[in-house]
């Protein structure tokens, strides 16, 4: 198991993860990152806003960013004009 | 050993010295569990009730994909599965969130206790009703409160419940939980909890760091949570 830290950067600023979570591998960490982004976006949508400009950095204990998931990669957005 | 349990009971009802001695006698063993260990697994047939003597524990249900929902936190002094006395099989697991000490009360002894002291039977019936009231409040949180409201409500509830057993003050208390634990309580994710904790800090309501909850603005925190302690039935009553 490896401990990764998930730092969020979006319109509200940066929130650093000081606690971290353990994962079997980076794929598992990315799946968790996507779930985390969706949870944050759900809350924003409840408030009437969807800001997809954020990102979540998956970092090692030393702070080195190992992988980045953009908020707009975590969900699929469909609009009327996409079906034409 | 069961002092916090007695504090919890006596906050709401009178317990005589004779009743106290009888309650003490139902605990036949004490077991220690490490943090994040299972105390009773869901589906297990139970023949004992577990009295939490020290530490934090919870009731939780798991999804097949590993997702977990904690349905109630338990603090020192709580009988964490008194309902198992009548149900005989738990539909949920009991988990230690920190190192815990559990007093074991065999169902046979509990039966003898409530037959000899019907008032204690009513006190424990009341206790399971109180658990149900807490569950209803958590349903309200999960269904209707924002992330900030959910966490604010949880921190308010824990202050009251820990305060009843001498483990919280007006300005804060020790709560040795991780952000992942809080996420499993409130149907959020750890990163979302982290972000919401930051919002609570920025609004100067509360800080949560290194297992310590510091309440900066008690009235503001209760307002943010729409917290009404009526569901914790703090009025003293005698049955």
XYZ file of C-alpha atoms in Angstrom:
323
model
C 0.000 0.000 0.000
C 1.143 3.531 -0.745
C -0.004 6.769 0.853
C -1.059 9.496 -1.522
C -2.161 13.038 -0.774
C -4.963 14.709 -2.709
C -4.668 18.465 -3.061
C -7.584 20.345 -4.592
C -7.244 23.576 -6.558
C -10.384 25.322 -7.757
C -12.236 28.619 -7.711
C -12.306 28.602 -3.905
C -8.520 28.300 -3.673
C -6.239 25.430 -2.716
C -7.024 22.842 -0.060
C -4.000 20.760 0.897
C -4.419 17.225 2.160
C -2.285 16.719 5.255
C -3.697 13.313 6.139
C -3.447 11.268 2.953
C -4.999 7.914 2.145
C -3.505 4.508 1.409
C -4.031 2.860 -1.968
C -2.905 -0.346 -3.624
C -1.691 1.577 -6.680
C -2.099 4.777 -8.672
C -5.149 3.425 -10.537
C -6.973 3.057 -7.224
C -5.904 6.562 -6.217
C -7.211 7.990 -9.499
C -10.560 6.228 -9.014
C -10.777 7.765 -5.544
C -9.770 11.185 -6.929
C -12.632 11.013 -9.441
C -15.096 10.084 -6.673
C -13.804 13.002 -4.590
C -14.218 15.465 -7.467
C -17.747 14.202 -8.168
C -18.664 14.626 -4.488
C -17.472 18.252 -4.551
C -19.226 18.977 -7.852
C -22.488 17.434 -6.556
C -22.458 19.866 -3.666
C -21.800 22.787 -6.009
C -24.641 21.772 -8.320
C -27.008 21.653 -5.323
C -26.068 25.289 -4.827
C -26.720 26.077 -8.513
C -23.128 26.268 -9.775
C -20.882 23.922 -11.736
C -17.279 25.084 -11.970
C -15.222 22.605 -13.976
C -12.032 24.642 -13.947
C -10.535 22.921 -10.896
C -8.013 20.119 -10.619
C -6.984 17.533 -8.062
C -3.290 16.720 -7.692
C -2.303 13.306 -6.386
C 0.985 13.810 -4.577
C 3.606 11.780 -2.739
C 4.424 12.470 0.908
C 7.224 14.828 -0.122
C 4.801 16.959 -2.125
C 5.814 15.745 -5.587
C 2.745 15.727 -7.844
C 2.450 12.263 -9.395
C -0.824 12.639 -11.277
C -3.423 15.327 -11.936
C -7.132 14.817 -12.568
C -8.950 17.820 -14.016
C -12.502 18.334 -12.768
C -13.826 18.212 -16.346
C -12.280 14.745 -16.764
C -14.295 13.378 -13.838
C -17.731 13.772 -15.407
C -19.373 13.700 -18.820
C -21.342 16.818 -19.668
C -24.014 16.513 -22.370
C -25.857 19.390 -23.957
C -28.521 19.579 -26.648
C -26.080 20.728 -29.313
C -23.812 17.677 -28.644
C -26.422 15.336 -30.150
C -26.593 17.076 -33.466
C -15.067 0.856 34.923
C -18.658 1.731 33.944
C -18.557 5.261 35.349
C -19.193 6.919 31.991
C -22.145 4.604 31.379
C -23.580 5.634 34.740
C -22.984 9.319 33.946
C -24.883 8.859 30.692
C -27.805 7.129 32.434
C -27.898 9.543 35.367
C -27.933 12.564 33.040
C -31.498 11.549 32.197
C -32.781 9.381 35.036
C -32.149 8.432 38.654
C -30.201 5.210 39.147
C -30.156 3.880 42.715
C -27.091 2.397 44.390
C -28.740 -1.037 44.243
C -29.412 -0.645 40.526
C -25.842 0.551 39.978
C -24.462 -2.551 41.687
C -26.713 -4.738 39.542
C -25.556 -3.004 36.328
C -21.929 -3.489 37.355
C -22.532 -7.194 37.859
C -23.676 -7.808 34.257
C -20.205 -7.083 32.866
C -18.403 -10.409 32.925
C -15.369 -9.627 30.773
C -13.443 -6.730 29.245
C -11.920 -6.952 25.769
C -9.561 -4.604 23.935
C -9.739 -3.927 20.196
C -7.275 -1.969 18.071
C -8.292 1.000 15.942
C -10.304 0.095 12.847
C -10.900 -3.471 14.012
C -14.286 -5.170 13.771
C -15.960 -5.756 17.129
C -18.989 -7.620 15.752
C -19.402 -8.426 12.049
C -22.772 -7.852 10.349
C -24.888 -10.995 10.286
C -23.261 -12.525 13.342
C -25.609 -14.010 15.912
C -25.015 -12.211 19.183
C -25.191 -13.558 22.705
C -23.600 -10.526 24.391
C -24.168 -6.789 24.527
C -21.110 -4.587 24.170
C -20.635 -1.655 26.543
C -18.066 0.819 25.231
C -15.850 1.704 28.181
C -13.126 3.712 26.400
C -12.565 5.026 22.877
C -14.769 5.642 19.865
C -16.743 2.992 17.988
C -19.451 3.005 15.360
C -22.256 1.112 13.694
C -21.637 0.713 9.978
C -22.975 -0.984 6.865
C -20.850 -1.894 3.846
C -21.470 -2.011 0.108
C -19.908 -4.782 -1.977
C -17.599 -2.282 -3.706
C -16.031 -1.311 -0.384
C -18.054 1.816 0.300
C -19.025 2.133 3.940
C -21.745 4.142 5.661
C -21.300 4.785 9.358
C -24.791 5.105 10.822
C -23.928 6.244 14.342
C -20.833 7.096 16.330
C -20.598 5.645 19.807
C -18.772 7.215 22.710
C -17.559 5.864 26.041
C -20.532 4.905 28.169
C -22.721 3.753 25.269
C -24.097 0.232 25.025
C -23.322 -0.079 21.323
C -25.575 -3.033 20.567
C -28.234 -3.091 23.223
C -30.712 -3.699 20.376
C -28.898 -6.999 19.764
C -30.461 -8.253 22.993
C -33.822 -8.535 21.236
C -32.670 -8.809 17.594
C -30.096 -11.574 18.327
C -28.381 -10.857 15.007
C -26.987 -7.512 13.899
C -27.810 -6.170 10.438
C -24.718 -3.972 10.677
C -21.166 -4.217 11.931
C -19.724 -2.716 15.091
C -16.299 -1.218 14.462
C -13.633 0.277 16.675
C -12.572 3.661 15.284
C -9.847 4.129 17.902
C -8.396 1.662 20.399
C -11.396 0.659 22.465
C -12.173 -1.216 25.652
C -15.431 -3.160 25.570
C -17.317 -4.520 28.566
C -19.093 -7.767 27.722
C -22.619 -8.199 29.067
C -24.030 -11.664 28.273
C -27.674 -11.514 27.164
C -28.586 -13.956 29.930
C -27.221 -11.501 32.517
C -29.012 -8.562 30.871
C -32.256 -10.551 31.009
C -31.775 -11.261 34.712
C -30.986 -7.574 35.294
C -34.117 -6.196 33.662
C -36.324 -8.855 35.247
C -34.970 -8.001 38.699
C -35.029 -4.251 38.026
C -37.868 -3.349 35.613
C -36.890 0.309 35.903
C -33.502 -0.540 34.343
C -35.389 -2.347 31.578
C -37.270 0.881 30.855
C -34.037 2.909 31.015
C -32.450 0.627 28.414
C -35.592 0.676 26.254
C -35.339 4.469 26.388
C -31.679 4.141 25.378
C -32.512 2.215 22.196
C -35.208 4.813 21.421
C -32.551 7.488 21.811
C -30.356 5.624 19.308
C -33.276 5.644 16.879
C -33.660 9.423 17.364
C -29.961 9.869 16.560
C -30.367 7.745 13.440
C -33.292 9.949 12.330
C -31.166 13.048 12.767
C -28.427 11.464 10.654
C -30.986 10.615 7.952
C -31.953 14.291 7.953
C -28.286 15.228 7.566
C -27.610 12.751 4.787
C -30.776 13.631 2.919
C -31.102 17.346 3.403
C -28.132 19.113 4.983
C -25.280 20.562 2.953
C -21.785 19.149 3.510
C -21.051 22.030 5.881
C -24.331 21.517 7.732
C -23.690 17.777 8.064
C -20.266 18.208 9.594
C -21.384 21.111 11.795
C -24.305 19.005 13.065
C -22.053 16.027 13.774
C -19.594 18.175 15.717
C -22.472 19.716 17.741
C -23.906 16.271 18.507
C -20.560 14.890 19.602
C -19.989 17.846 21.891
C -23.270 17.153 23.688
C -22.800 13.391 23.858
C -19.157 13.531 24.934
C -20.009 16.332 27.370
C -22.574 14.114 29.119
C -19.802 11.656 29.981
C -17.245 14.285 30.957
C -15.228 14.231 27.725
C -16.068 17.627 26.190
C -15.978 21.259 27.184
C -17.720 24.316 25.740
C -14.716 25.187 23.593
C -13.931 21.729 22.254
C -13.058 18.095 22.740
C -10.792 15.302 21.600
C -12.127 13.391 18.596
C -9.548 10.969 17.290
C -11.108 10.445 13.855
C -9.629 10.761 10.380
C -11.175 12.710 7.525
C -11.959 9.323 5.965
C -13.940 8.372 9.110
C -15.879 11.653 8.950
C -16.519 11.046 5.246
C -18.005 7.633 6.043
C -20.252 9.216 8.664
C -21.601 11.936 6.434
C -21.769 10.312 2.985
C -18.972 12.488 1.624
C -15.433 11.774 0.440
C -12.262 12.540 2.435
C -11.233 15.382 0.102
C -14.718 16.872 0.310
C -14.524 16.654 4.120
C -11.138 18.382 4.023
C -12.554 21.175 1.901
C -15.587 21.536 4.168
C -13.381 21.651 7.267
C -11.522 24.491 5.627
C -14.810 26.308 5.086
C -15.720 25.831 8.769
C -12.295 27.227 9.680
C -12.577 30.191 7.316
C -16.005 31.043 8.703
C -14.368 30.978 12.145
C -16.812 28.387 13.437
C -14.519 25.485 14.235
C -11.118 23.899 13.646
C -10.386 20.183 13.544
C -6.713 19.336 13.744
C -4.705 16.449 15.165
C -7.772 14.797 16.674
C -8.950 17.945 18.454
C -12.176 19.825 17.743
C -11.870 23.491 18.763
C -15.176 25.321 18.699
C -14.543 28.981 17.932
C -18.158 30.140 17.739
C -20.618 27.754 19.468
C -23.744 29.740 18.565
C -22.605 30.197 14.969
C -21.816 26.489 14.637
C -25.282 25.532 15.895
C -26.876 27.999 13.496
C -24.881 26.614 10.556
C -25.982 23.097 11.514
C -29.583 24.048 12.375
C -28.723 21.992 15.440
C -31.514 21.477 17.946
C -30.428 19.151 20.787
C -34.077 18.204 21.461
C -33.486 14.891 19.625
C -30.931 13.962 22.294
C -33.636 14.139 24.981
C -31.463 15.817 27.574
C -34.338 16.513 29.958
C -34.092 14.500 33.109
C -36.984 12.130 33.537
C -37.857 9.351 35.904
C -39.745 6.260 34.836
